[in-house]
Each structure stands twice: as C-alpha cells, then as structure tokens.
Short mmCIF file of C-alpha atoms in Angstrom, two decimals:
data_model
loop_
_atom_site.label_atom_id
_atom_site.label_comp_id
_atom_site.label_asym_id
_atom_site.label_seq_id
_atom_site.Cartn_x
_atom_site.Cartn_y
_atom_site.Cartn_z
CA MET C 1 -15.80 14.03 -7.06
CA THR C 2 -12.89 12.13 -7.93
CA GLU C 3 -13.83 8.99 -9.51
CA LEU C 4 -10.63 6.44 -8.57
CA PRO C 5 -9.29 3.14 -10.29
CA GLU C 6 -11.41 -0.45 -9.25
CA ASN C 7 -9.16 -1.48 -5.83
CA PRO C 8 -9.60 -4.28 -3.30
CA ALA C 9 -7.69 -1.79 -0.70
CA LEU C 10 -8.69 1.64 -1.36
CA THR C 11 -12.59 -0.64 -1.40
CA ASP C 12 -12.99 0.47 2.46
CA PHE C 13 -11.69 4.38 1.70
CA GLN C 14 -13.22 5.20 -0.62
CA LYS C 15 -17.19 4.09 0.52
CA LEU C 16 -16.12 6.69 3.16
CA ILE C 17 -14.86 9.72 0.68
CA ARG C 18 -18.66 8.35 -0.84
CA ARG C 19 -20.52 8.17 2.42
CA LEU C 20 -18.69 11.61 4.02
CA VAL C 21 -20.02 13.57 1.17
CA ILE C 22 -23.38 12.10 0.50
CA GLU C 23 -24.80 12.32 4.40
CA ARG C 24 -22.58 16.20 5.02
CA GLY C 25 -24.38 16.72 1.90
CA TYR C 26 -20.98 18.66 0.47
CA ASP C 27 -19.95 18.83 -3.17
CA GLN C 28 -16.58 18.72 -5.29
CA GLU C 29 -16.27 22.38 -4.38
CA THR C 30 -17.35 22.00 -0.48
CA VAL C 31 -14.98 19.56 0.43
CA PRO C 32 -12.57 20.14 2.26
CA GLU C 33 -8.94 20.49 0.20
CA VAL C 34 -6.89 18.19 2.30
CA LEU C 35 -9.39 14.69 1.77
CA MET C 36 -9.91 15.74 -2.31
CA LEU C 37 -6.26 16.29 -2.34
CA LEU C 38 -5.72 12.59 -0.84
CA VAL C 39 -8.38 11.06 -3.13
CA GLU C 40 -5.86 12.71 -5.60
CA GLU C 41 -3.24 11.40 -4.74
CA VAL C 42 -4.31 7.79 -4.42
CA GLY C 43 -6.33 7.70 -7.53
CA GLU C 44 -2.35 8.73 -8.64
CA LEU C 45 -0.78 5.43 -6.88
CA ALA C 46 -3.93 3.43 -8.42
CA LYS C 47 -2.95 4.30 -11.83
CA ALA C 48 0.65 3.74 -11.23
CA MET C 49 0.28 0.30 -10.11
CA ASN C 50 -2.26 -0.41 -12.46
CA SER C 51 0.20 0.79 -15.14
CA VAL C 52 2.95 -1.63 -13.88
CA PHE C 53 0.70 -4.57 -12.18
CA GLY C 54 -2.09 -4.82 -13.72
CA ASN C 55 -4.59 -4.40 -11.16
CA PHE C 56 -4.30 -4.52 -8.06
CA GLU C 57 -4.51 -8.67 -7.15
CA ASN C 58 -1.57 -9.08 -8.98
CA PHE C 59 0.08 -6.24 -7.66
CA LYS C 60 -1.01 -8.23 -4.02
CA LYS C 61 0.62 -11.78 -5.71
CA GLN C 62 3.35 -10.04 -5.90
CA PHE C 63 3.52 -8.51 -3.12
CA THR C 64 2.48 -10.95 -1.27
CA GLU C 65 4.97 -14.00 -2.71
CA ALA C 66 8.15 -11.55 -2.17
CA ALA C 67 7.22 -12.08 1.51
CA VAL C 68 6.33 -14.94 1.57
CA THR C 69 9.84 -16.22 -0.44
CA GLN C 70 12.67 -13.62 1.67
CA PHE C 71 14.02 -17.22 3.81
CA GLY C 72 14.03 -15.90 7.54
CA SER C 73 14.27 -12.68 8.61
CA GLY C 74 13.49 -9.75 6.37
CA TRP C 75 11.36 -7.43 3.91
CA ALA C 76 9.10 -7.08 2.02
CA TRP C 77 8.71 -3.74 -0.03
CA LEU C 78 7.19 -1.47 -2.63
CA VAL C 79 9.28 1.22 -3.89
CA LEU C 80 10.44 3.24 -6.63
CA ASP C 81 12.80 1.78 -9.03
CA GLN C 82 13.80 4.24 -11.82
CA GLY C 83 11.07 5.99 -12.16
CA LYS C 84 8.77 2.60 -11.62
CA LEU C 85 7.36 1.17 -8.73
CA ALA C 86 8.62 -2.70 -7.67
CA ILE C 87 8.78 -5.38 -5.42
CA THR C 88 11.42 -6.32 -3.80
CA LYS C 89 12.50 -7.66 -0.53
CA THR C 90 15.33 -7.49 1.19
CA PRO C 91 16.73 -9.84 4.35
CA ASN C 92 17.31 -8.55 8.06
CA ALA C 93 18.29 -4.98 8.62
CA VAL C 94 18.66 -4.45 4.45
CA ASN C 95 16.57 -1.49 2.83
CA PRO C 96 16.23 -0.77 -0.42
CA LEU C 97 17.85 3.16 -0.19
CA THR C 98 21.26 0.98 -0.52
CA VAL C 99 20.90 0.12 -4.25
CA GLY C 100 19.46 3.29 -5.45
CA GLN C 101 15.99 2.37 -4.61
CA LYS C 102 12.81 4.86 -3.12
CA ALA C 103 10.10 2.82 -0.59
CA LEU C 104 7.04 3.59 -0.60
CA LEU C 105 5.88 0.18 1.88
CA THR C 106 7.34 -2.05 3.59
CA CYS C 107 6.16 -5.25 4.68
CA ASP C 108 8.53 -6.80 8.16
CA VAL C 109 8.43 -10.43 7.92
CA TRP C 110 10.61 -9.90 10.33
CA GLU C 111 8.80 -13.70 12.71
CA HIS C 112 8.71 -11.14 15.81
CA ALA C 113 5.36 -9.30 13.81
CA TYR C 114 2.82 -11.58 13.21
CA TYR C 115 4.45 -14.90 15.18
CA LEU C 116 2.02 -14.83 17.98
CA ASP C 117 -0.82 -14.07 15.45
CA TYR C 118 -0.29 -16.24 12.63
CA GLN C 119 1.98 -18.51 13.99
CA ASN C 120 3.52 -20.18 10.31
CA ARG C 121 0.72 -18.38 8.30
CA ARG C 122 2.91 -15.98 7.17
CA ALA C 123 0.87 -15.42 3.50
CA ASP C 124 -1.81 -15.03 5.74
CA MET C 125 -0.61 -12.47 7.59
CA VAL C 126 1.51 -10.44 4.12
CA SER C 127 -3.24 -11.23 2.95
CA VAL C 128 -4.80 -8.53 5.90
CA PHE C 129 -1.65 -6.07 6.23
CA LEU C 130 -2.28 -5.99 2.88
CA ASP C 131 -5.80 -5.29 3.03
CA HIS C 132 -6.87 -3.54 6.00
CA LEU C 133 -3.59 -1.96 7.77
CA VAL C 134 -1.61 -0.73 4.42
CA ASN C 135 -2.12 3.39 4.52
CA TRP C 136 -3.30 4.18 0.90
CA GLY C 137 -2.95 7.61 1.26
CA PHE C 138 0.64 7.36 3.63
CA VAL C 139 2.42 5.06 0.35
CA ALA C 140 0.96 7.63 -2.25
CA ARG C 141 2.26 10.95 -0.11
CA ASN C 142 5.86 8.52 -0.75
CA LEU C 143 5.62 8.24 -3.75
CA GLU C 144 4.84 12.42 -4.40
CA ILE C 145 8.40 12.91 -2.10
CA ASP C 146 11.14 13.70 -3.26
CA TYR C 147 14.63 13.58 -1.52
CA GLY C 148 16.20 14.32 -3.91
#
C-alpha cells in the first residue's frame, strides 16, 4: 500500500485506510480503485505541501497566521500561484481567482462562521478546521484539476 508522509491532518485518514485493509484482508491489488486513487492524491498533496512549507506544522502555523491576522471579515486560502502552493488571505468577498490564483482550500474567518462556538478565539477555530474538518481528498483533487 502507498505509504503517506507523516502529516497530523492525515493521521485519522491513514488509520482508516490501514484498518480497512487489515480488517478486510485486502492487499494493494484488491483495495477498491477509488480508495487507492484517493490515497495517492492525498500523498501528492502532502508531498507538495512539504516541499513548500517544510512540514504540516509549518503549513498550519502559516495558514493560521493568515486567518488570524485577516482584519474583520474575510478568508484564508491555500492556493496554487504560478504552479506553486501558497497561503494568502482576502477581505470581504474577494477571492484569489481575481489575481490569477487557483483556490485549493479556504477557511471562512467571518465572525458568523465561528462566533457562536469560539467567540473571539479565531485561532482555536482554525486549528479545529485544519485538524478535523478539512476534506484533504477534496483539496488534493483541486490541486489536480485543470480549469484552463
């Protein structure tokens, strides 16, 4: 089975895949093709993130910094900018498409998105978002889609 780089955000996903393979007695030849493709896609995303940010913790720190320092309403983004992953933030309804970047992941930092649960603890909300809510398979597929 494809071995994924260490990545805290993918730990639960990796455990789920391994449990499925072990409990069902699957090997790489019998794991459903869609599942194997997902593992490979997420692995490519992890490699790309590690090459730009060094490791997932650095990515998390930079993404959280962008989200927390976005004054007022807006967004934090993981984008593809001229073929390279980058983190950016935008105010109000602005999105990276307006400057030629491809959006891979976004976190809504408008207060309506988190205030009832987190009040003014935006960094806590972003941590939960990155560790538990992001669908990394979806982000990985966004990396591969050519909108051209």
